[in-house]
mmCIF file of C-alpha atoms in Angstrom:
data_model
loop_
_atom_site.group_PDB
_atom_site.id
_atom_site.type_symbol
_atom_site.label_atom_id
_atom_site.label_comp_id
_atom_site.label_asym_id
_atom_site.label_seq_id
_atom_site.Cartn_x
_atom_site.Cartn_y
_atom_site.Cartn_z
ATOM 1 C CA MET A 1 -22.827 36.916 -0.281
ATOM 2 C CA LYS A 2 -26.593 36.264 -0.332
ATOM 3 C CA LYS A 3 -27.017 38.853 -3.074
ATOM 4 C CA TYR A 4 -24.618 37.037 -5.395
ATOM 5 C CA ILE A 5 -26.145 33.625 -4.680
ATOM 6 C CA TYR A 6 -29.659 34.901 -5.376
ATOM 7 C CA LYS A 7 -28.395 36.338 -8.670
ATOM 8 C CA ILE A 8 -26.928 32.928 -9.599
ATOM 9 C CA TRP A 9 -30.251 31.256 -8.764
ATOM 10 C CA GLU A 10 -32.074 33.813 -10.884
ATOM 11 C CA LYS A 11 -29.867 33.265 -13.945
ATOM 12 C CA MET A 12 -29.193 29.515 -13.788
ATOM 13 C CA GLY A 13 -32.505 28.602 -15.436
ATOM 14 C CA ASN A 14 -31.996 30.851 -18.454
ATOM 15 C CA GLU A 15 -31.546 29.180 -21.830
ATOM 16 C CA ASP A 16 -28.883 31.762 -22.608
ATOM 17 C CA ARG A 17 -26.072 30.799 -20.216
ATOM 18 C CA THR A 18 -24.193 34.067 -20.757
ATOM 19 C CA GLU A 19 -25.927 35.884 -17.896
ATOM 20 C CA TYR A 20 -25.408 32.885 -15.617
ATOM 21 C CA ASP A 21 -21.683 32.828 -16.449
ATOM 22 C CA VAL A 22 -21.485 36.562 -15.736
ATOM 23 C CA ALA A 23 -23.176 36.051 -12.354
ATOM 24 C CA LEU A 24 -20.679 33.330 -11.468
ATOM 25 C CA GLU A 25 -17.741 35.492 -12.518
ATOM 26 C CA ASN A 26 -18.969 38.466 -10.476
ATOM 27 C CA TYR A 27 -19.328 36.208 -7.434
ATOM 28 C CA ARG A 28 -15.840 34.787 -7.974
ATOM 29 C CA LYS A 29 -14.324 38.277 -8.066
ATOM 30 C CA TYR A 30 -16.209 39.224 -4.908
ATOM 31 C CA LEU A 31 -14.962 36.118 -3.093
ATOM 32 C CA LEU A 32 -11.376 36.787 -4.154
ATOM 33 C CA LYS A 33 -11.608 40.230 -2.544
ATOM 34 C CA GLU A 34 -13.041 38.665 0.615
ATOM 35 C CA THR A 35 -10.153 36.202 0.857
ATOM 36 C CA VAL A 36 -7.764 39.160 0.878
ATOM 37 C CA LYS A 37 -9.733 40.827 3.690
ATOM 38 C CA ASN A 38 -9.954 37.643 5.747
ATOM 39 C CA PRO A 39 -7.696 34.858 4.449
ATOM 40 C CA GLU A 40 -8.795 32.478 7.253
ATOM 41 C CA ASP A 41 -12.545 32.594 6.453
ATOM 42 C CA VAL A 42 -13.552 28.978 5.737
ATOM 43 C CA LEU A 43 -16.988 29.867 4.360
ATOM 44 C CA VAL A 44 -15.483 32.245 1.811
ATOM 45 C CA VAL A 45 -12.774 29.866 0.597
ATOM 46 C CA CYS A 46 -15.239 26.968 0.341
ATOM 47 C CA GLN A 47 -17.623 29.146 -1.648
ATOM 48 C CA LEU A 48 -14.736 30.188 -3.868
ATOM 49 C CA ALA A 49 -13.908 26.536 -4.547
ATOM 50 C CA GLY A 50 -17.581 25.929 -5.301
ATOM 51 C CA VAL A 51 -17.918 28.774 -7.767
ATOM 52 C CA CYS A 52 -14.633 27.809 -9.467
ATOM 53 C CA TYR A 53 -15.999 24.281 -9.826
ATOM 54 C CA LEU A 54 -19.171 25.593 -11.495
ATOM 55 C CA SER A 55 -17.396 28.039 -13.779
ATOM 56 C CA ARG A 56 -14.359 25.823 -14.459
ATOM 57 C CA LYS A 57 -12.248 28.947 -14.085
ATOM 58 C CA CYS A 58 -9.637 27.312 -11.879
ATOM 59 C CA ASP A 59 -8.975 24.264 -9.728
ATOM 60 C CA GLY A 60 -11.281 24.218 -6.695
ATOM 61 C CA ILE A 61 -9.414 21.231 -5.256
ATOM 62 C CA ALA A 62 -6.110 23.136 -5.267
ATOM 63 C CA ILE A 63 -7.783 26.120 -3.572
ATOM 64 C CA LEU A 64 -9.079 23.999 -0.691
ATOM 65 C CA GLU A 65 -5.950 21.862 -0.333
ATOM 66 C CA THR A 66 -3.730 24.957 -0.163
ATOM 67 C CA PHE A 67 -6.025 26.594 2.404
ATOM 68 C CA LEU A 68 -6.163 23.426 4.511
ATOM 69 C CA LYS A 69 -2.387 23.006 4.524
ATOM 70 C CA ARG A 70 -1.798 26.646 5.434
ATOM 71 C CA ASN A 71 -4.385 26.825 8.226
ATOM 72 C CA PHE A 72 -4.594 23.235 9.473
ATOM 73 C CA ASP A 73 -3.397 23.962 13.029
ATOM 74 C CA ILE A 74 -5.900 26.766 13.641
ATOM 75 C CA LEU A 75 -8.989 25.163 12.060
ATOM 76 C CA THR A 76 -11.686 23.650 14.262
ATOM 77 C CA GLU A 77 -12.700 20.022 13.680
ATOM 78 C CA ASP A 78 -16.058 21.153 12.223
ATOM 79 C CA LYS A 79 -14.290 23.338 9.680
ATOM 80 C CA LYS A 80 -11.926 20.544 8.702
ATOM 81 C CA PHE A 81 -14.922 18.255 8.268
ATOM 82 C CA ARG A 82 -16.535 20.783 5.924
ATOM 83 C CA ILE A 83 -13.401 21.111 3.820
ATOM 84 C CA TYR A 84 -12.858 17.333 3.645
ATOM 85 C CA ALA A 85 -16.459 16.806 2.501
ATOM 86 C CA ASP A 86 -16.141 19.443 -0.228
ATOM 87 C CA LEU A 87 -12.782 18.040 -1.330
ATOM 88 C CA ALA A 88 -14.302 14.562 -1.561
ATOM 89 C CA TYR A 89 -17.106 15.797 -3.800
ATOM 90 C CA LEU A 90 -14.755 17.731 -6.096
ATOM 91 C CA SER A 91 -12.376 14.758 -6.313
ATOM 92 C CA GLU A 92 -15.216 12.361 -7.143
ATOM 93 C CA ASP A 93 -16.541 14.731 -9.786
ATOM 94 C CA MET A 94 -13.207 14.586 -11.601
ATOM 95 C CA GLY A 95 -14.054 10.969 -12.434
ATOM 96 C CA CYS A 96 -10.512 9.662 -12.018
ATOM 97 C CA MET A 97 -9.774 10.580 -8.406
ATOM 98 C CA GLU A 98 -11.871 8.035 -6.489
ATOM 99 C CA GLU A 99 -8.991 7.101 -4.180
ATOM 100 C CA LYS A 100 -8.527 10.722 -3.211
ATOM 101 C CA ALA A 101 -12.275 11.154 -2.626
ATOM 102 C CA ILE A 102 -12.322 8.042 -0.423
ATOM 103 C CA ASP A 103 -9.347 9.322 1.577
ATOM 104 C CA TYR A 104 -11.061 12.662 2.252
ATOM 105 C CA LEU A 105 -14.316 11.004 3.314
ATOM 106 C CA GLU A 106 -12.450 8.700 5.693
ATOM 107 C CA LYS A 107 -10.774 11.763 7.222
ATOM 108 C CA ALA A 108 -14.188 13.388 7.586
ATOM 109 C CA ILE A 109 -15.525 10.256 9.338
ATOM 110 C CA LYS A 110 -12.644 10.358 11.840
ATOM 111 C CA ILE A 111 -13.839 13.841 12.803
ATOM 112 C CA ASN A 112 -17.569 13.062 12.826
ATOM 113 C CA SER A 113 -18.595 9.415 12.816
ATOM 114 C CA ASN A 114 -22.288 10.238 13.370
ATOM 115 C CA ASN A 115 -23.025 11.569 9.881
ATOM 116 C CA ALA A 116 -24.989 8.953 7.905
ATOM 117 C CA ASP A 117 -24.639 10.796 4.610
ATOM 118 C CA ILE A 118 -20.842 10.664 4.702
ATOM 119 C CA TYR A 119 -20.987 6.870 5.057
ATOM 120 C CA TYR A 120 -23.482 6.765 2.191
ATOM 121 C CA ARG A 121 -21.230 8.878 -0.039
ATOM 122 C CA LEU A 122 -18.280 6.673 0.816
ATOM 123 C CA ALA A 123 -20.344 3.566 -0.012
ATOM 124 C CA ALA A 124 -21.404 5.094 -3.350
ATOM 125 C CA ILE A 125 -17.863 6.000 -4.421
ATOM 126 C CA CYS A 126 -16.530 2.573 -3.398
ATOM 127 C CA PHE A 127 -19.411 0.934 -5.277
ATOM 128 C CA HIS A 128 -18.604 2.688 -8.540
ATOM 129 C CA ALA A 129 -14.900 2.002 -7.981
ATOM 130 C CA LYS A 130 -15.851 -1.727 -7.726
ATOM 131 C CA MET A 131 -14.745 -1.915 -4.081
ATOM 132 C CA TYR A 132 -17.898 -3.832 -3.268
ATOM 133 C CA GLN A 133 -17.073 -5.196 0.190
ATOM 134 C CA LYS A 134 -16.030 -1.774 1.466
ATOM 135 C CA SER A 135 -19.137 -0.292 -0.112
ATOM 136 C CA LEU A 136 -21.312 -2.857 1.684
ATOM 137 C CA GLU A 137 -19.694 -2.150 5.049
ATOM 138 C CA ASN A 138 -20.312 1.588 4.796
ATOM 139 C CA ILE A 139 -23.891 1.406 3.485
ATOM 140 C CA GLU A 140 -24.774 -0.896 6.386
ATOM 141 C CA ILE A 141 -23.516 1.758 8.811
ATOM 142 C CA ALA A 142 -25.556 4.465 7.028
ATOM 143 C CA CYS A 143 -28.716 2.319 7.186
ATOM 144 C CA LYS A 144 -28.258 1.654 10.902
ATOM 145 C CA MET A 145 -27.998 5.393 11.504
ATOM 146 C CA SER A 146 -30.926 6.458 9.307
ATOM 147 C CA ASP A 147 -33.987 4.911 7.655
ATOM 148 C CA GLU A 148 -33.922 7.402 4.775
ATOM 149 C CA ALA A 149 -35.117 5.721 1.565
ATOM 150 C CA LYS A 150 -32.033 6.519 -0.523
ATOM 151 C CA TYR A 151 -29.817 4.634 1.944
ATOM 152 C CA SER A 152 -32.062 1.551 1.843
ATOM 153 C CA TYR A 153 -32.220 1.737 -1.960
ATOM 154 C CA GLY A 154 -28.434 1.973 -2.165
ATOM 155 C CA TYR A 155 -28.147 -0.973 0.218
ATOM 156 C CA ALA A 156 -30.403 -3.044 -2.070
ATOM 157 C CA LEU A 157 -28.265 -2.288 -5.137
ATOM 158 C CA ILE A 158 -25.038 -3.160 -3.357
ATOM 159 C CA LEU A 159 -26.582 -6.419 -2.140
ATOM 160 C CA ILE A 160 -27.606 -7.259 -5.726
ATOM 161 C CA GLN A 161 -24.051 -6.634 -6.885
ATOM 162 C CA ASN A 162 -22.865 -8.987 -4.124
ATOM 163 C CA LYS A 163 -25.435 -11.609 -5.257
ATOM 164 C CA GLU A 164 -27.419 -11.380 -2.010
ATOM 165 C CA TYR A 165 -30.707 -11.280 -3.892
ATOM 166 C CA LYS A 166 -33.036 -12.422 -1.105
ATOM 167 C CA LYS A 167 -31.915 -9.658 1.245
ATOM 168 C CA ALA A 168 -32.155 -7.086 -1.550
ATOM 169 C CA GLU A 169 -35.636 -8.337 -2.463
ATOM 170 C CA LYS A 170 -36.861 -7.838 1.100
ATOM 171 C CA ILE A 171 -35.529 -4.272 1.227
ATOM 172 C CA LEU A 172 -37.159 -3.429 -2.114
ATOM 173 C CA ASP A 173 -40.484 -4.871 -0.924
ATOM 174 C CA ASN A 174 -40.358 -2.551 2.091
ATOM 175 C CA LEU A 175 -39.520 0.437 -0.130
ATOM 176 C CA LEU A 176 -42.438 -0.389 -2.448
ATOM 177 C CA MET A 177 -44.824 -0.404 0.520
ATOM 178 C CA GLU A 178 -43.914 3.256 1.047
ATOM 179 C CA ASP A 179 -43.630 4.240 -2.629
ATOM 180 C CA SER A 180 -45.522 1.870 -4.907
ATOM 181 C CA ASN A 181 -45.036 4.008 -8.058
ATOM 182 C CA ASN A 182 -41.249 4.040 -7.965
ATOM 183 C CA ILE A 183 -40.116 2.407 -11.215
ATOM 184 C CA LYS A 184 -36.566 1.869 -9.931
ATOM 185 C CA TYR A 185 -37.815 -0.214 -7.038
ATOM 186 C CA HIS A 186 -40.002 -2.254 -9.396
ATOM 187 C CA PHE A 187 -37.143 -2.759 -11.861
ATOM 188 C CA TYR A 188 -34.694 -4.113 -9.302
ATOM 189 C CA ARG A 189 -37.421 -6.167 -7.611
ATOM 190 C CA VAL A 190 -38.023 -7.909 -10.957
ATOM 191 C CA LEU A 191 -34.268 -8.275 -11.473
ATOM 192 C CA CYS A 192 -33.893 -9.990 -8.096
ATOM 193 C CA GLY A 193 -36.715 -12.358 -9.048
ATOM 194 C CA ILE A 194 -34.971 -13.255 -12.308
ATOM 195 C CA TYR A 195 -31.674 -13.940 -10.541
ATOM 196 C CA LEU A 196 -33.573 -16.133 -8.072
ATOM 197 C CA GLY A 197 -35.042 -18.182 -10.933
ATOM 198 C CA ASN A 198 -38.359 -16.464 -11.733
ATOM 199 C CA LYS A 199 -38.253 -16.095 -15.534
ATOM 200 C CA ASP A 200 -41.899 -14.973 -15.841
ATOM 201 C CA THR A 201 -41.818 -12.109 -18.349
ATOM 202 C CA GLY A 202 -45.232 -10.912 -17.198
ATOM 203 C CA ASN A 203 -43.486 -8.779 -14.592
ATOM 204 C CA ILE A 204 -41.410 -7.150 -17.339
ATOM 205 C CA GLU A 205 -44.584 -6.379 -19.302
ATOM 206 C CA LYS A 206 -45.945 -4.548 -16.250
ATOM 207 C CA LEU A 207 -42.783 -2.444 -16.124
ATOM 208 C CA LEU A 208 -43.194 -1.536 -19.792
ATOM 209 C CA GLU A 209 -46.794 -0.487 -19.150
ATOM 210 C CA LYS A 210 -45.621 1.857 -16.399
ATOM 211 C CA ILE A 211 -43.074 3.414 -18.752
ATOM 212 C CA LYS A 212 -45.623 3.829 -21.569
ATOM 213 C CA LYS A 213 -48.054 5.425 -19.144
ATOM 214 C CA PHE A 214 -45.353 7.874 -18.136
ATOM 215 C CA GLU A 215 -44.447 8.692 -21.740
ATOM 216 C CA MET A 216 -48.105 9.395 -22.566
ATOM 217 C CA LEU A 217 -48.194 12.068 -19.872
ATOM 218 C CA GLU A 218 -46.079 14.337 -22.068
ATOM 219 C CA LYS A 219 -49.075 14.688 -24.386
ATOM 220 C CA THR A 220 -52.004 14.285 -21.992
ATOM 221 C CA ASP A 221 -50.886 16.037 -18.796
ATOM 222 C CA TYR A 222 -47.684 17.996 -19.348
ATOM 223 C CA GLU A 223 -47.550 19.503 -15.857
ATOM 224 C CA ARG A 224 -47.740 16.058 -14.278
ATOM 225 C CA TYR A 225 -45.158 14.857 -16.800
ATOM 226 C CA LEU A 226 -42.734 17.556 -15.633
ATOM 227 C CA ASN A 227 -43.330 16.526 -12.035
ATOM 228 C CA TRP A 228 -42.492 12.925 -12.928
ATOM 229 C CA LEU A 229 -39.286 14.030 -14.654
ATOM 230 C CA THR A 230 -37.967 15.317 -11.346
ATOM 231 C CA TYR A 231 -39.336 12.380 -9.366
ATOM 232 C CA GLU A 232 -36.501 10.125 -8.289
ATOM 233 C CA GLY A 233 -38.282 6.951 -9.264
ATOM 234 C CA PHE A 234 -38.713 7.717 -12.910
ATOM 235 C CA ASN A 235 -35.669 9.424 -14.318
ATOM 236 C CA THR A 236 -33.307 6.743 -15.612
ATOM 237 C CA PHE A 237 -35.300 3.846 -17.048
ATOM 238 C CA ASP A 238 -36.725 3.359 -20.511
ATOM 239 C CA GLU A 239 -37.484 0.489 -22.865
ATOM 240 C CA ASP A 240 -33.812 0.222 -23.796
ATOM 241 C CA VAL A 241 -32.918 -0.834 -20.249
ATOM 242 C CA ILE A 242 -35.986 -3.030 -19.784
ATOM 243 C CA LYS A 243 -35.014 -5.097 -22.869
ATOM 244 C CA ASP A 244 -32.029 -6.501 -20.984
ATOM 245 C CA LEU A 245 -34.393 -8.251 -18.587
ATOM 246 C CA TYR A 246 -35.772 -10.277 -21.509
ATOM 247 C CA TYR A 247 -32.263 -11.484 -22.300
ATOM 248 C CA LEU A 248 -31.779 -12.597 -18.711
ATOM 249 C CA CYS A 249 -35.089 -14.481 -18.933
ATOM 250 C CA GLY A 250 -34.032 -16.211 -22.159
ATOM 251 C CA ASN A 251 -36.769 -14.538 -24.211
ATOM 252 C CA TYR A 252 -34.513 -13.717 -27.159
ATOM 253 C CA GLU A 253 -37.318 -12.788 -29.525
ATOM 254 C CA LYS A 254 -38.550 -10.004 -27.224
ATOM 255 C CA TYR A 255 -34.985 -8.894 -26.531
ATOM 256 C CA CYS A 256 -34.210 -8.589 -30.260
ATOM 257 C CA LYS A 257 -37.418 -6.648 -30.835
ATOM 258 C CA TYR A 258 -36.030 -3.808 -28.720
ATOM 259 C CA ALA A 259 -32.318 -4.325 -29.413
ATOM 260 C CA GLU A 260 -32.574 -3.955 -33.194
ATOM 261 C CA ASN A 261 -33.173 -0.197 -32.794
ATOM 262 C CA VAL A 262 -30.264 0.330 -30.393
ATOM 263 C CA ASN A 263 -27.022 2.015 -31.382
ATOM 264 C CA PHE A 264 -24.346 -0.214 -29.847
ATOM 265 C CA ASN A 265 -21.532 2.181 -30.838
ATOM 266 C CA LEU A 266 -19.663 -0.731 -32.431
ATOM 267 C CA GLU A 267 -18.514 -2.032 -29.066
ATOM 268 C CA ALA A 268 -18.201 -5.830 -29.147
ATOM 269 C CA ASN A 269 -19.210 -6.350 -25.509
ATOM 270 C CA TYR A 270 -22.462 -4.432 -26.007
ATOM 271 C CA MET A 271 -23.251 -6.096 -29.334
ATOM 272 C CA ALA A 272 -22.516 -9.628 -28.099
ATOM 273 C CA PRO A 273 -25.879 -10.386 -26.371
ATOM 274 C CA TYR A 274 -27.738 -9.210 -29.494
ATOM 275 C CA LEU A 275 -25.607 -11.383 -31.789
ATOM 276 C CA TYR A 276 -26.066 -14.346 -29.441
ATOM 277 C CA SER A 277 -29.840 -13.822 -29.356
ATOM 278 C CA LEU A 278 -29.987 -13.741 -33.164
ATOM 279 C CA LYS A 279 -28.065 -17.022 -33.252
ATOM 280 C CA GLN A 280 -30.629 -18.594 -30.897
ATOM 281 C CA LEU A 281 -33.377 -17.472 -33.299
ATOM 282 C CA ASP A 282 -31.449 -18.824 -36.347
ATOM 283 C CA LYS A 283 -31.321 -15.340 -37.869
ATOM 284 C CA PHE A 284 -27.923 -15.759 -39.506
ATOM 285 C CA GLU A 285 -28.738 -13.435 -42.410
ATOM 286 C CA LYS A 286 -29.377 -10.671 -39.882
ATOM 287 C CA ILE A 287 -26.035 -11.389 -38.210
ATOM 288 C CA ASP A 288 -24.269 -11.146 -41.585
ATOM 289 C CA LYS A 289 -26.031 -7.850 -42.288
ATOM 290 C CA ILE A 290 -24.985 -6.398 -38.926
ATOM 291 C CA LEU A 291 -21.362 -7.377 -39.526
ATOM 292 C CA LYS A 292 -21.355 -5.743 -42.979
ATOM 293 C CA GLU A 293 -22.912 -2.566 -41.563
ATOM 294 C CA ALA A 294 -20.303 -2.487 -38.793
ATOM 295 C CA GLU A 295 -17.479 -2.911 -41.308
ATOM 296 C CA LYS A 296 -18.899 -0.157 -43.489
ATOM 297 C CA GLU A 297 -19.259 2.285 -40.606
ATOM 298 C CA ILE A 298 -15.784 1.574 -39.263
ATOM 299 C CA PHE A 299 -14.152 2.047 -42.688
ATOM 300 C CA GLN A 300 -16.098 5.306 -43.086
ATOM 301 C CA ASN A 301 -14.833 6.454 -39.689
ATOM 302 C CA ILE A 302 -11.253 5.658 -40.691
ATOM 303 C CA GLU A 303 -11.619 7.543 -43.962
ATOM 304 C CA GLU A 304 -13.073 10.540 -42.139
ATOM 305 C CA ILE A 305 -10.177 10.551 -39.674
ATOM 306 C CA LYS A 306 -7.711 10.541 -42.591
ATOM 307 C CA THR A 307 -9.404 13.279 -44.664
ATOM 308 C CA ASP A 308 -11.489 15.521 -42.399
ATOM 309 C CA GLU A 309 -9.935 18.997 -42.030
ATOM 310 C CA GLU A 310 -11.065 19.372 -38.409
ATOM 311 C CA TYR A 311 -9.221 16.201 -37.439
ATOM 312 C CA GLN A 312 -6.112 17.364 -39.303
ATOM 313 C CA LYS A 313 -6.186 20.781 -37.668
ATOM 314 C CA ASP A 314 -6.778 19.793 -34.026
ATOM 315 C CA THR A 315 -5.006 16.434 -33.799
ATOM 316 C CA THR A 316 -1.376 15.343 -34.010
ATOM 317 C CA GLU A 317 -0.286 12.684 -36.488
ATOM 318 C CA GLU A 318 0.393 10.287 -33.610
ATOM 319 C CA GLU A 319 -3.113 10.840 -32.232
ATOM 320 C CA LEU A 320 -4.643 10.297 -35.669
ATOM 321 C CA LEU A 321 -2.820 6.986 -36.064
ATOM 322 C CA GLU A 322 -4.008 5.939 -32.602
ATOM 323 C CA MET A 323 -7.625 6.790 -33.505
ATOM 324 C CA ILE A 324 -7.368 4.728 -36.693
ATOM 325 C CA GLU A 325 -5.957 1.777 -34.752
ATOM 326 C CA ASP A 326 -8.826 2.081 -32.256
ATOM 327 C CA GLU A 327 -11.339 1.780 -35.097
ATOM 328 C CA LYS A 328 -9.537 -1.258 -36.541
ATOM 329 C CA GLN A 329 -9.491 -2.842 -33.087
ATOM 330 C CA LYS A 330 -13.264 -2.372 -32.783
ATOM 331 C CA LEU A 331 -13.803 -4.421 -35.940
ATOM 332 C CA LYS A 332 -11.311 -7.042 -34.797
ATOM 333 C CA ASN A 333 -13.130 -7.357 -31.446
ATOM 334 C CA ILE A 334 -16.516 -7.717 -33.143
ATOM 335 C CA ASN A 335 -15.200 -10.485 -35.389
ATOM 336 C CA LEU A 336 -13.585 -12.281 -32.455
ATOM 337 C CA VAL A 337 -16.722 -12.252 -30.296
ATOM 338 C CA LEU A 338 -18.908 -13.259 -33.242
ATOM 339 C CA GLU A 339 -16.640 -16.186 -34.069
ATOM 340 C CA LYS A 340 -16.827 -17.309 -30.448
ATOM 341 C CA ILE A 341 -20.632 -17.056 -30.410
ATOM 342 C CA LEU A 342 -21.105 -18.920 -33.694
ATOM 343 C CA ASN A 343 -18.580 -21.706 -33.115
ATOM 344 C CA THR A 344 -18.873 -22.451 -29.381
ATOM 345 C CA ASP A 345 -21.531 -22.593 -26.657
ATOM 346 C CA PHE A 346 -20.351 -19.215 -25.319
ATOM 347 C CA LYS A 347 -23.185 -17.088 -23.941
ATOM 348 C CA PRO A 348 -22.291 -13.404 -23.374
ATOM 349 C CA LYS A 349 -23.080 -12.041 -19.941
ATOM 350 C CA MET A 350 -25.649 -9.299 -19.578
ATOM 351 C CA GLU A 351 -24.356 -6.684 -17.153
ATOM 352 C CA ILE A 352 -27.025 -4.509 -15.571
ATOM 353 C CA PHE A 353 -25.387 -1.233 -14.588
ATOM 354 C CA MET A 354 -26.606 0.105 -11.260
ATOM 355 C CA TYR A 355 -26.341 3.656 -10.013
ATOM 356 C CA LEU A 356 -26.976 4.797 -6.488
ATOM 357 C CA LYS A 357 -29.190 7.842 -6.119
ATOM 358 C CA TYR A 358 -27.070 10.846 -6.940
ATOM 359 C CA GLU A 359 -27.479 14.524 -6.297
ATOM 360 C CA CYS A 360 -25.157 17.429 -5.655
ATOM 361 C CA TRP A 361 -23.665 16.961 -2.182
ATOM 362 C CA LEU A 362 -21.067 19.732 -2.379
ATOM 363 C CA LEU A 363 -21.681 21.487 0.948
ATOM 364 C CA ASP A 364 -20.696 24.836 -0.523
ATOM 365 C CA CYS A 365 -22.342 24.719 -3.929
ATOM 366 C CA PRO A 366 -23.674 28.218 -4.768
ATOM 367 C CA GLN A 367 -26.500 26.620 -6.753
ATOM 368 C CA HIS A 368 -27.788 24.526 -3.853
ATOM 369 C CA LEU A 369 -26.733 26.463 -0.770
ATOM 370 C CA ILE A 370 -29.360 26.603 1.967
ATOM 371 C CA ILE A 371 -29.516 30.195 3.095
ATOM 372 C CA ASP A 372 -30.615 31.038 6.616
ATOM 373 C CA GLU A 373 -33.084 33.876 6.102
ATOM 374 C CA ASN A 374 -32.711 34.928 9.728
#
């Protein structure tokens, strides 16, 4: 087993993914043989589910669910816990199976209620499923069990979502004492300040300086730049996200400076704050130009859907009609939100999307398996 995993590690960094795919396939075939030799081996079946997940060869969830159902009465509690945790990860990764992931994590907690990371994972899934109260309850348990930074950071984000800005601010201050360079902590600390009434954009300028300093590293110190890329504090924020803070502060001129280069993908909800900001600056010619450009792009998209050979070949007539209607609806939505902005005192909300720290937590992932060398 170690031999196959080492081979996967060796090939996974290659630009040519062919050798990596071959390594995964060889490991899958080996594991299938092992399941025949010992059909009750939990490690083997969990590894098989993991390698199927990576290769997308077959359904890892079905593999584990079938194994669990067949062997439930003879499995130890520790083995059930392992399977439930892996099933939760695979279900979450599907993107549309949050309820199933939550159910598996709750089953895992019934077996072992002393695992802080399981509570954290449950809090994260509930958070992204907009089950904010349940998320808060579980992150509080994780934080009581462990002072690990990612739990405290997750707690701060959930508190912000629940509008408990003072408590979140205090947690972020403590995190910054331990890690003063973490841009995420700085970002959400500034956000809390804004929500609490501090509209001083000087704090935003400091954030931008940190980002520019980071971007300069690519040219001046590439090795350090690569280290920063993998550093958890500096891997999701750029000027595009920082601009939203200006909108929240009411500095529409600064917001527009950054927003005018953003591709809003013709989604009315994303365009609305920009259109509102332009109205506040009396830039009605710019608004008219944006609307004309949106109309032009949407009509071009519709024409492409009607005439492009690839669309005709791979899509049914019903699907094509649905795609055309979707494009027409985009334009309708833009016109509706613009009319509301221009003719009423409507101010679009700025939603700051928050993401808890994420990494692979599949217990039996061949790419991240911790191998006991002894």
